[in-house]
mmCIF file of C-alpha atoms and ligand atoms in Angstrom:
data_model
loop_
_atom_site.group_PDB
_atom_site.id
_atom_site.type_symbol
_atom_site.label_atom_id
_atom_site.label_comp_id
_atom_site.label_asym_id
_atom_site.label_seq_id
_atom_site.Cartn_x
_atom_site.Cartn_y
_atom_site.Cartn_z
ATOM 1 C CA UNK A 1499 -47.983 77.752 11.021
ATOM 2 C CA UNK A 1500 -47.617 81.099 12.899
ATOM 3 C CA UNK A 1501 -51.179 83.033 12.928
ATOM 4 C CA UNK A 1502 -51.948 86.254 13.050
ATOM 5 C CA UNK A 1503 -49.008 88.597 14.419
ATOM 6 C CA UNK A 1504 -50.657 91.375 16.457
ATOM 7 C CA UNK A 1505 -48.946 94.524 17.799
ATOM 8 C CA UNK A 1506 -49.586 97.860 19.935
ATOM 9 C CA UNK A 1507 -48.587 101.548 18.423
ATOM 10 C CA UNK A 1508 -48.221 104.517 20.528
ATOM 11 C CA UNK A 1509 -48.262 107.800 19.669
ATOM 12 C CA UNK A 1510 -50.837 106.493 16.727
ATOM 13 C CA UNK A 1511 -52.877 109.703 16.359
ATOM 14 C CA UNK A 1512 -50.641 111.051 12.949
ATOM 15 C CA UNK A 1513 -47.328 111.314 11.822
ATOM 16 C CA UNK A 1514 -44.853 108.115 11.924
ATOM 17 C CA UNK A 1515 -47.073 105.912 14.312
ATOM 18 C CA UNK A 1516 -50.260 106.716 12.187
ATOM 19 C CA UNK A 1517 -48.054 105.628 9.506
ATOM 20 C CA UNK A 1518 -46.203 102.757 11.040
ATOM 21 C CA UNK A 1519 -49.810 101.290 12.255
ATOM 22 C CA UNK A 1520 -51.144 101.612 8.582
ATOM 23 C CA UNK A 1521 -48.261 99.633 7.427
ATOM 24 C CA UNK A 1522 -48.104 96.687 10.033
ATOM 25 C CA UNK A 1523 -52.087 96.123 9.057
ATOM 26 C CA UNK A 1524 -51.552 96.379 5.775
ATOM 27 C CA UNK A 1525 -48.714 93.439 5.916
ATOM 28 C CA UNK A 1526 -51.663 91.435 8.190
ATOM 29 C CA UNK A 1527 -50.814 92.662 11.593
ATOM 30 C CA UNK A 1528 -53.630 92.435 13.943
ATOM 31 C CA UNK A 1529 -52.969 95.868 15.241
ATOM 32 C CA UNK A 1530 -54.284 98.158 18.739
ATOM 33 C CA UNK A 1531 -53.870 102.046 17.453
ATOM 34 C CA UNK A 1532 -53.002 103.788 20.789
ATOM 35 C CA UNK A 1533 -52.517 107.701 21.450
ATOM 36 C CA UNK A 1534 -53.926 110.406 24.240
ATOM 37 C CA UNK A 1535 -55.600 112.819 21.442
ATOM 38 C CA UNK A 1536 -58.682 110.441 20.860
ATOM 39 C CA UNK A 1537 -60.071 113.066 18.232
ATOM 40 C CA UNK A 1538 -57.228 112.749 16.001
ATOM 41 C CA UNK A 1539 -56.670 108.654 16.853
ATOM 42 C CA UNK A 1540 -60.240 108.363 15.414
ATOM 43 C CA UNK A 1541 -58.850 107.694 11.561
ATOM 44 C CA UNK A 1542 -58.301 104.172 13.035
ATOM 45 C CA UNK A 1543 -61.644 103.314 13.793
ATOM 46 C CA UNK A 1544 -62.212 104.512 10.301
ATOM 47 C CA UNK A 1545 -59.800 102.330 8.688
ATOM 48 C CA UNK A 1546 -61.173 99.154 11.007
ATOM 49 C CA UNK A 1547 -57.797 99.301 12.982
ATOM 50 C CA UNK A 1548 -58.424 98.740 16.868
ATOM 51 C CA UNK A 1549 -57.789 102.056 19.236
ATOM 52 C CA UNK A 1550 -57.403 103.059 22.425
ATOM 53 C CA UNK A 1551 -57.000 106.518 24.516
ATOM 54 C CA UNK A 1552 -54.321 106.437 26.476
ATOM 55 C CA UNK A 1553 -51.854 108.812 28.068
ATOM 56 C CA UNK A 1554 -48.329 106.570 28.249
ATOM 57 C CA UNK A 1555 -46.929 108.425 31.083
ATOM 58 C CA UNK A 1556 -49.298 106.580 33.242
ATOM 59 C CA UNK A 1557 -48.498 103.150 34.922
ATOM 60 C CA UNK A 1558 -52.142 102.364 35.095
ATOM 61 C CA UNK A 1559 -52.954 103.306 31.370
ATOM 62 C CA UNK A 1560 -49.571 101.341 30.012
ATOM 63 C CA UNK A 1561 -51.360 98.474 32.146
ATOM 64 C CA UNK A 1562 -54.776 98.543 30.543
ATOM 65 C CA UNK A 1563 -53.501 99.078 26.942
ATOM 66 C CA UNK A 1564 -51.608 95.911 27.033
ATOM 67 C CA UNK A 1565 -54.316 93.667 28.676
ATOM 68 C CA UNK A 1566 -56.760 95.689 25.861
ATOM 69 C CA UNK A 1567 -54.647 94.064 23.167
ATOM 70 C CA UNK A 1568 -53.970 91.119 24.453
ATOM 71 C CA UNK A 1569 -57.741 90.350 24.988
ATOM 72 C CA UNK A 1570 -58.691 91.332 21.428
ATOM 73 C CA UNK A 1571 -55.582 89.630 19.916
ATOM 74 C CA UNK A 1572 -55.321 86.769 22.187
ATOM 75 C CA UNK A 1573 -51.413 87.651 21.852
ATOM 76 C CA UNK A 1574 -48.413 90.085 21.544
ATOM 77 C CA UNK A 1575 -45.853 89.841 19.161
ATOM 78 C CA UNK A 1576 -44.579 93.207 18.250
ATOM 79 C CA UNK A 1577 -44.480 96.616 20.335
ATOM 80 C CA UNK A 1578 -43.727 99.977 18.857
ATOM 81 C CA UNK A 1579 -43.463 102.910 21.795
ATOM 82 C CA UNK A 1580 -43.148 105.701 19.615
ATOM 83 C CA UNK A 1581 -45.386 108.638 21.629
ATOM 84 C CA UNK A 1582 -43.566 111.599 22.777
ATOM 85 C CA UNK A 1583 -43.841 115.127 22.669
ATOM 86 C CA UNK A 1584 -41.129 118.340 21.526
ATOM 87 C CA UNK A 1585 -39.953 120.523 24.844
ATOM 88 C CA UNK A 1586 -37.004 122.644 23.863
ATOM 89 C CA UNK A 1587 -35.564 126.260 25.766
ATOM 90 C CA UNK A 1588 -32.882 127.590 27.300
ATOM 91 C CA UNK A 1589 -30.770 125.928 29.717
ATOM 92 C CA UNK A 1590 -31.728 128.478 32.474
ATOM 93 C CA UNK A 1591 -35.023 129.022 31.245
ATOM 94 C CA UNK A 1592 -36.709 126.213 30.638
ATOM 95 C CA UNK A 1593 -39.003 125.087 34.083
ATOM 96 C CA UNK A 1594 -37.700 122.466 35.237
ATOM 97 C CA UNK A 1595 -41.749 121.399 35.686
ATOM 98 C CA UNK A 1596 -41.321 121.324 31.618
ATOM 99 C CA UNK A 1597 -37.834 119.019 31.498
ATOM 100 C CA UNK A 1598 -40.288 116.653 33.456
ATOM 101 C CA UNK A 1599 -42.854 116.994 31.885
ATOM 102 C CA UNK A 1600 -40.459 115.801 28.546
ATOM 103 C CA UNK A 1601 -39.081 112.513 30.708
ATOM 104 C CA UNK A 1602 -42.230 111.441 32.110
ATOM 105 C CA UNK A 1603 -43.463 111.164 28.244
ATOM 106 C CA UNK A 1604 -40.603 110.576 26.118
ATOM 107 C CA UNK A 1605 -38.364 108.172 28.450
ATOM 108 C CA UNK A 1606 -40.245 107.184 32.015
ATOM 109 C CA UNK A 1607 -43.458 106.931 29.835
ATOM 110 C CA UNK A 1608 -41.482 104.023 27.306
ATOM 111 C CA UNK A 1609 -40.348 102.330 30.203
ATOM 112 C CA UNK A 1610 -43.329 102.029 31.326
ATOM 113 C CA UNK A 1611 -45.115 100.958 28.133
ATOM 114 C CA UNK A 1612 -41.878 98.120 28.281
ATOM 115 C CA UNK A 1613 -42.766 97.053 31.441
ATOM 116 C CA UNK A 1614 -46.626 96.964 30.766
ATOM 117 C CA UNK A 1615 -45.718 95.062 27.465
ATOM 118 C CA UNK A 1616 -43.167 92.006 28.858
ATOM 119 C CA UNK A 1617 -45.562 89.455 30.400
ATOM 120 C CA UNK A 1618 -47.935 89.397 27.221
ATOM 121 C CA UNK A 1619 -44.499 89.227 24.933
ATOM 122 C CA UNK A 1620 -43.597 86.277 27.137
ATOM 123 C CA UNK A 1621 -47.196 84.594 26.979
ATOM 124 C CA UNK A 1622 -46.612 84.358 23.352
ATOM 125 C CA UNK A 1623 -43.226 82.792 23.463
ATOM 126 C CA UNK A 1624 -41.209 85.777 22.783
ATOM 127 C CA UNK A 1625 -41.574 89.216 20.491
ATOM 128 C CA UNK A 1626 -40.041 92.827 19.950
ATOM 129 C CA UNK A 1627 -40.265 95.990 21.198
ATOM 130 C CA UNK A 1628 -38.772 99.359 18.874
ATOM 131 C CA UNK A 1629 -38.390 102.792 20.724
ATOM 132 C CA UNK A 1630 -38.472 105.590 18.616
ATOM 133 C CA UNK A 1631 -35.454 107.574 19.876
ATOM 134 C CA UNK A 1632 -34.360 110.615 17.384
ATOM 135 C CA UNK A 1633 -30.924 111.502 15.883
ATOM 136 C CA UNK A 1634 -30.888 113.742 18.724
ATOM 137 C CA UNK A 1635 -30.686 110.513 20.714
ATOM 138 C CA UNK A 1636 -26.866 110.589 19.413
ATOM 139 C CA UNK A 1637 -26.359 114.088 18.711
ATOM 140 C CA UNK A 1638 -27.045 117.461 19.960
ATOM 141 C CA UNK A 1639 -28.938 120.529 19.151
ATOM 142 C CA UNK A 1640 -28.446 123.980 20.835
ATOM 143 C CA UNK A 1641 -31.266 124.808 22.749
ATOM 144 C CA UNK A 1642 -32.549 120.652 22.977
ATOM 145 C CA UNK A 1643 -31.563 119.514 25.795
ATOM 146 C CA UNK A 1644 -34.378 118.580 27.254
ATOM 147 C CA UNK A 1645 -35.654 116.355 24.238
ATOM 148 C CA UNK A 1646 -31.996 115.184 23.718
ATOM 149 C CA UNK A 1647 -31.631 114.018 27.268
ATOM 150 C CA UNK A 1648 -34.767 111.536 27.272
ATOM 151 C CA UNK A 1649 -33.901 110.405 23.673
ATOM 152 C CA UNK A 1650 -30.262 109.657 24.899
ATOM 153 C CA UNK A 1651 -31.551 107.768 27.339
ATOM 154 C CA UNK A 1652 -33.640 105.534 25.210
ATOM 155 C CA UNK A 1653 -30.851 104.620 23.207
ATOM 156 C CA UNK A 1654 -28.847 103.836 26.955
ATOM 157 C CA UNK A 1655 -32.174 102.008 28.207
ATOM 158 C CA UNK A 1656 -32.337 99.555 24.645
ATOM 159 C CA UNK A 1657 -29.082 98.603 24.883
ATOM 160 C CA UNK A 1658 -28.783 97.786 28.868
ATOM 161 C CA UNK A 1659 -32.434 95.874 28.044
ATOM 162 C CA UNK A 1660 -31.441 94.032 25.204
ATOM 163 C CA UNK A 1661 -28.600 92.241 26.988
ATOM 164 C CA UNK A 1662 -31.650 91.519 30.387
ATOM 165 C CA UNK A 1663 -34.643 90.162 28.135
ATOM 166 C CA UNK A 1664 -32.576 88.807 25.258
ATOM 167 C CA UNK A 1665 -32.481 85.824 26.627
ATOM 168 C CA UNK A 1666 -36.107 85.755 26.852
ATOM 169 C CA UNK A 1667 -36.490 85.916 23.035
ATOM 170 C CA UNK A 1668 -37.385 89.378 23.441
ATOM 171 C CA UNK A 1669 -35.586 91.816 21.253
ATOM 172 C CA UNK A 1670 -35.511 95.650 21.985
ATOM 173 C CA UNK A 1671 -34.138 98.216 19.093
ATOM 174 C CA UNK A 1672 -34.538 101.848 18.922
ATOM 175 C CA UNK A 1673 -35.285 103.832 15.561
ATOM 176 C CA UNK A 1674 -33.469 107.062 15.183
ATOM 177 C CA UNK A 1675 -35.190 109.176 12.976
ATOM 178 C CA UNK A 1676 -34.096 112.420 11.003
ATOM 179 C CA UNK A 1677 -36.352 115.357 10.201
ATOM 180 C CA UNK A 1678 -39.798 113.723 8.751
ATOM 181 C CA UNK A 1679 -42.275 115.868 7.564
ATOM 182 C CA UNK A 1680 -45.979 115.832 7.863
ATOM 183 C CA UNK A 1681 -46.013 114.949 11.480
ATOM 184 C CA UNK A 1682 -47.527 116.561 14.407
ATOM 185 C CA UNK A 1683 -44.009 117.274 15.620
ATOM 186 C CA UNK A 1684 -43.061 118.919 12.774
ATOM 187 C CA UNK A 1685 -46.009 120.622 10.822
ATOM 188 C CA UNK A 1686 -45.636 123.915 12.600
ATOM 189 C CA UNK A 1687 -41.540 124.331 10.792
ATOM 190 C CA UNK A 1688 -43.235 124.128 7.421
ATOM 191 C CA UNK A 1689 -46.108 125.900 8.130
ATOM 192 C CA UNK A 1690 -44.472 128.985 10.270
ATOM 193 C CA UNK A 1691 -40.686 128.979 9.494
ATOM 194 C CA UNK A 1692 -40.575 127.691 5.559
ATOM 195 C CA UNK A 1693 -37.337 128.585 5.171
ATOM 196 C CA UNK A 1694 -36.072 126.669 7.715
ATOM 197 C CA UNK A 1695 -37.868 123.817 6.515
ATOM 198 C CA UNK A 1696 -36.194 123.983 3.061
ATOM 199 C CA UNK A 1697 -32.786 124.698 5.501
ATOM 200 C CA UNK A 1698 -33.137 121.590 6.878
ATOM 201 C CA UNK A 1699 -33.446 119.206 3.794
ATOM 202 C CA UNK A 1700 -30.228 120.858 2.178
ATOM 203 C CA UNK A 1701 -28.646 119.400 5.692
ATOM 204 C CA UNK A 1702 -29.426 116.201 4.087
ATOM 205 C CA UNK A 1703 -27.696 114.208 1.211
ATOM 206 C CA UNK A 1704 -30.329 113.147 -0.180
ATOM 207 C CA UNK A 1705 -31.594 117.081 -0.203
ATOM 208 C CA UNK A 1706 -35.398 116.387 1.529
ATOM 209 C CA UNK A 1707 -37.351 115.433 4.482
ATOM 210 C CA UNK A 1708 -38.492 112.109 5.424
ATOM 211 C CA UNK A 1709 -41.972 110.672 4.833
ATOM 212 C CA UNK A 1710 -43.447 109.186 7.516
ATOM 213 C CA UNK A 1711 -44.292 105.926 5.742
ATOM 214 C CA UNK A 1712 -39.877 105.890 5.348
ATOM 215 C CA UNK A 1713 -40.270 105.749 9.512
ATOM 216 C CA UNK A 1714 -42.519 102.900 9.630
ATOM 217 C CA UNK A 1715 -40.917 101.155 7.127
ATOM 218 C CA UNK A 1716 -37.638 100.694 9.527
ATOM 219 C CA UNK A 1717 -40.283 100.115 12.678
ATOM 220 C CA UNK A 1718 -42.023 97.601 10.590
ATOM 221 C CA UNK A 1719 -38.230 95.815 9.920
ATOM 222 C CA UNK A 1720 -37.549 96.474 13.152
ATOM 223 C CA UNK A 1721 -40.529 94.035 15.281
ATOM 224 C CA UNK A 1722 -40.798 91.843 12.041
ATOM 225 C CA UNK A 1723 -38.882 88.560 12.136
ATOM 226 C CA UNK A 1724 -36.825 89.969 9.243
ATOM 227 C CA UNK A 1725 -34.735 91.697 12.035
ATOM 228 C CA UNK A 1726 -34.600 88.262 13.768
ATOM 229 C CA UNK A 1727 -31.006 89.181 14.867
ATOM 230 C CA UNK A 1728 -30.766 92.493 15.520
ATOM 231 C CA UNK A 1729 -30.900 93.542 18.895
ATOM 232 C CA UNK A 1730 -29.792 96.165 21.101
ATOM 233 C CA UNK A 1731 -29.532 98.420 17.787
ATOM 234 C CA UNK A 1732 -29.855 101.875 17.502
ATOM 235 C CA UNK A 1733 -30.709 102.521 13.671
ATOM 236 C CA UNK A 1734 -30.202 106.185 12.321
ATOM 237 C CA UNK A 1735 -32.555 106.609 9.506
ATOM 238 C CA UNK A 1736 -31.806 110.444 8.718
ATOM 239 C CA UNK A 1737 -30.754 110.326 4.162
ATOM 240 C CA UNK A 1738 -27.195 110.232 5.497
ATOM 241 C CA UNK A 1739 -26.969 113.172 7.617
ATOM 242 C CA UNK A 1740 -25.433 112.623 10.374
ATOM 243 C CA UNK A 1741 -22.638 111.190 9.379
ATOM 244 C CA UNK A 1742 -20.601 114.623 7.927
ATOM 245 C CA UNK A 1743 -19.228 116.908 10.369
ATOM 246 C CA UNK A 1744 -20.931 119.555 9.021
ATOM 247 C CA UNK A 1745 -17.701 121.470 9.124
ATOM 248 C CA UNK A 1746 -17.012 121.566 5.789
ATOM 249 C CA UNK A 1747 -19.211 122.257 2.659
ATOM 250 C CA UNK A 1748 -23.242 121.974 1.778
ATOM 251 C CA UNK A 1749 -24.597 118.209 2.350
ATOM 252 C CA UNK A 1750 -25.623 119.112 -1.720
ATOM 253 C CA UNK A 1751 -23.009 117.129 -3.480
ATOM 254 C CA UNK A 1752 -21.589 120.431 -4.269
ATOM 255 C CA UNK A 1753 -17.669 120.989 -3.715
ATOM 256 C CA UNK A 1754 -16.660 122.278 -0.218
ATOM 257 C CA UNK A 1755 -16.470 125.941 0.136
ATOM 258 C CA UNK A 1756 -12.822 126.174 1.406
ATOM 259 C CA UNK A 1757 -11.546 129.650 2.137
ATOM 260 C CA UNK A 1758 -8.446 131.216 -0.326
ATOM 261 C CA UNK A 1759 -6.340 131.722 3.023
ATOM 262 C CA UNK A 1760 -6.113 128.074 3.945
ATOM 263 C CA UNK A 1761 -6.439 126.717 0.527
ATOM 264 C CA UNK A 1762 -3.131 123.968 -0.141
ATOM 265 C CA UNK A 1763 -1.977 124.672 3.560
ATOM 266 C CA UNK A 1764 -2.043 121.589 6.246
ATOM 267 C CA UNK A 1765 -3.932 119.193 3.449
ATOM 268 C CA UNK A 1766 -2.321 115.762 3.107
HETATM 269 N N1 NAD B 2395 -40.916 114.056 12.912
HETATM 270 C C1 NAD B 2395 -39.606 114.074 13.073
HETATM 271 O O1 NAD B 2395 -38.871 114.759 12.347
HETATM 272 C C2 NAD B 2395 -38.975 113.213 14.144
HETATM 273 C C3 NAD B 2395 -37.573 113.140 14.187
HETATM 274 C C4 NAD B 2395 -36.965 112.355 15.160
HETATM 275 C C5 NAD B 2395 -37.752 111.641 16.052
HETATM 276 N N2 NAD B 2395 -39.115 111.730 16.001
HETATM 277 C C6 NAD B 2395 -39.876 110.940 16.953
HETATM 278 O O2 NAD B 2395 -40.885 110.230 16.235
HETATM 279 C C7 NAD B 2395 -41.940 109.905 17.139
HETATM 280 C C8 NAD B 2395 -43.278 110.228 16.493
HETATM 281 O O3 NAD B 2395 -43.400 111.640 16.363
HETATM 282 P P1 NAD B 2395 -44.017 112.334 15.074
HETATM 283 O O4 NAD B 2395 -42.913 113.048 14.421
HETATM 284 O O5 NAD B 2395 -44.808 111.355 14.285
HETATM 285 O O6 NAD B 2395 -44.932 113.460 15.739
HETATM 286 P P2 NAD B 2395 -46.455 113.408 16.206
HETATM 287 O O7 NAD B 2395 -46.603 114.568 17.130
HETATM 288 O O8 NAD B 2395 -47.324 113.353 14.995
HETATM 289 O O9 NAD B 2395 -46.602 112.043 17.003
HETATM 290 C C9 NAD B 2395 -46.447 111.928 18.400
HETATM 291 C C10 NAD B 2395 -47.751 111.392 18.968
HETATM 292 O O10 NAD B 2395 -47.559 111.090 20.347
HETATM 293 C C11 NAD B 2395 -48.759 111.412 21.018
HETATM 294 N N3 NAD B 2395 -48.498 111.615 22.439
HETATM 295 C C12 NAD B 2395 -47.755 112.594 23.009
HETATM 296 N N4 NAD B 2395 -47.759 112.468 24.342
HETATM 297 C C13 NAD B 2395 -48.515 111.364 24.626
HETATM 298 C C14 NAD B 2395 -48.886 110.712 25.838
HETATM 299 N N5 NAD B 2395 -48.500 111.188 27.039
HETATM 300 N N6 NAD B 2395 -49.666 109.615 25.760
HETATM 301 C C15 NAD B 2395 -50.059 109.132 24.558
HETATM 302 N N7 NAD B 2395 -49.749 109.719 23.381
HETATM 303 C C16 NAD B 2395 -48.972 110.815 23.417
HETATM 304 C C17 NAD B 2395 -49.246 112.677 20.339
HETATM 305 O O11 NAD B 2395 -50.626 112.905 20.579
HETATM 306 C C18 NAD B 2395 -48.900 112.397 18.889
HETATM 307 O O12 NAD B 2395 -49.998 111.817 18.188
HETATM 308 C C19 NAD B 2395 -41.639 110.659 18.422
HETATM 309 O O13 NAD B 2395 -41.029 109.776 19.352
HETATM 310 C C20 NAD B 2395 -40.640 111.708 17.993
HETATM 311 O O14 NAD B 2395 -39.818 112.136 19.069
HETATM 312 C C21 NAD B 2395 -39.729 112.497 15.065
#
């Protein structure tokens, strides 16, 4: 009999790895809470879920977490390196200080957290790691870059690693959310620019925002043996909408808007 699966969240303090660390202890996961705001991490302690403070772009915290939860846990089954932070501007404006500033966290600071994680993974005969990339990990978004660049690379980095620790019985997956409300990344839309906010969700088929629990769902799937053979995956969880062109008509179900002038011209 397999006992207790135990796993390490970054990025734990609120939004989808709050959420995704509630769910994996709620299913039984023996679970270490891990973010760098320790006054908004402190709901775990609360809820009897292990923490630790942490800043993931650091070698020597990524080090300690994993040795932290492996000592409490006595193993490491599933790893979820969600942390990151939002760093948008200009292509000439934005310091470059800033753009790395966005890598160190967002891509150097997951590769780290992999690296930090494999040993313990091995130890206990195998295990998987999920990334949370973005949509804008396959997309774009004027004014992005930045962000888009290190979530790019995730989605590069999963699948080059899946096919070097597969082997291993180590799987590696990324989760590519779309727009999920309630997080720290995304309060500040609803609460300063509303009607972008309600912008944003007609974008979507299925005409809303994402909960956060919808996040850790897929992250849950995704480290869980019920993804047993999916690796190397990039999974776009985003109500469908990403896959129009957004070209032609509202994502609202409602016919596309096509101009008079062009109207039975050039359509097959
Ligand atoms: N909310 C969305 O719409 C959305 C969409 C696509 C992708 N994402 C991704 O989801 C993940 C979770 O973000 P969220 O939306 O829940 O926002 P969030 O801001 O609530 O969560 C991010 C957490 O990472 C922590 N963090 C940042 N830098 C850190 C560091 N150096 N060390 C340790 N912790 C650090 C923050 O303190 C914060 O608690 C991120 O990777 C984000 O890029 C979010």
């Amino acid at each position: 009999m397999v006992g207790q699966r135990a796993a390490l969240v970054t990025g734990a303090a609120g939004g989808i790895g709050r959420a995704t660390a509630e769910r994996l202890a709620a299913s039984g996961w023996a679970v270490l809470a891990v973010d760098r705001d320790a006054g908004r991490l402190s709901w775990a302690e609360a809820a009897g879920i292990a923490s630790a403070v942490a800043d993931i772009a650091s070698e020597d915290d990524n080090r300690r977490i994993f040795a932290d939860a492996e000592a409490r846990f006595g193993r490491l089954d599933g790893v979820v390196l969600n942390a990151a932070v939002t760093g948008g501007g200009p292509i000439e404006a934005l310091p470059v200080a800033e753009f790395r500033r966005v890598l160190d966290i967002n891509l150097i600071g997951t590769v780290l957290g992999i690296r930090a994680a494999l040993p313990a993974l091995r130890r206990a005969g195998g295990g998987a790691i999920a990334v949370t990339s973005s949509t804008m990990g396959l997309a774009g978004d004027s004014e992005n870059w930045a962000y888009c660049a290190a979530k790019h690379g995730l989605i590069g980095m999963v699948r080059a690693l899946s096919r070097e620790i597969g082997w291993e019985g180590i799987r590696i997956n990324a989760l590519c959310p779309g727009p999920t409300r309630d997080t720290g990344m995304t309060a500040m839309i609803s609460d300063l620019a509303p009607a972008h906010y309600d912008m944003m969700a007609r974008a979507v088929p299925l005409q809303r925002w994402a909960e956060p629990d919808e996040m850790a769902a897929v992250l849950e799937f995704l480290v869980s043996p019920a993804s047993s053979y999916v690796n190397g995956h990039a999974l776009v969880a985003d109500g469908g909408a990403m896959v129009g062109t957004g070209l032609v008509g509202p994502a609202s179900g409602a016919a596309p808007v096509i101009p008079a002038a062009i109207e039975g011209h050039g359509q097959q």
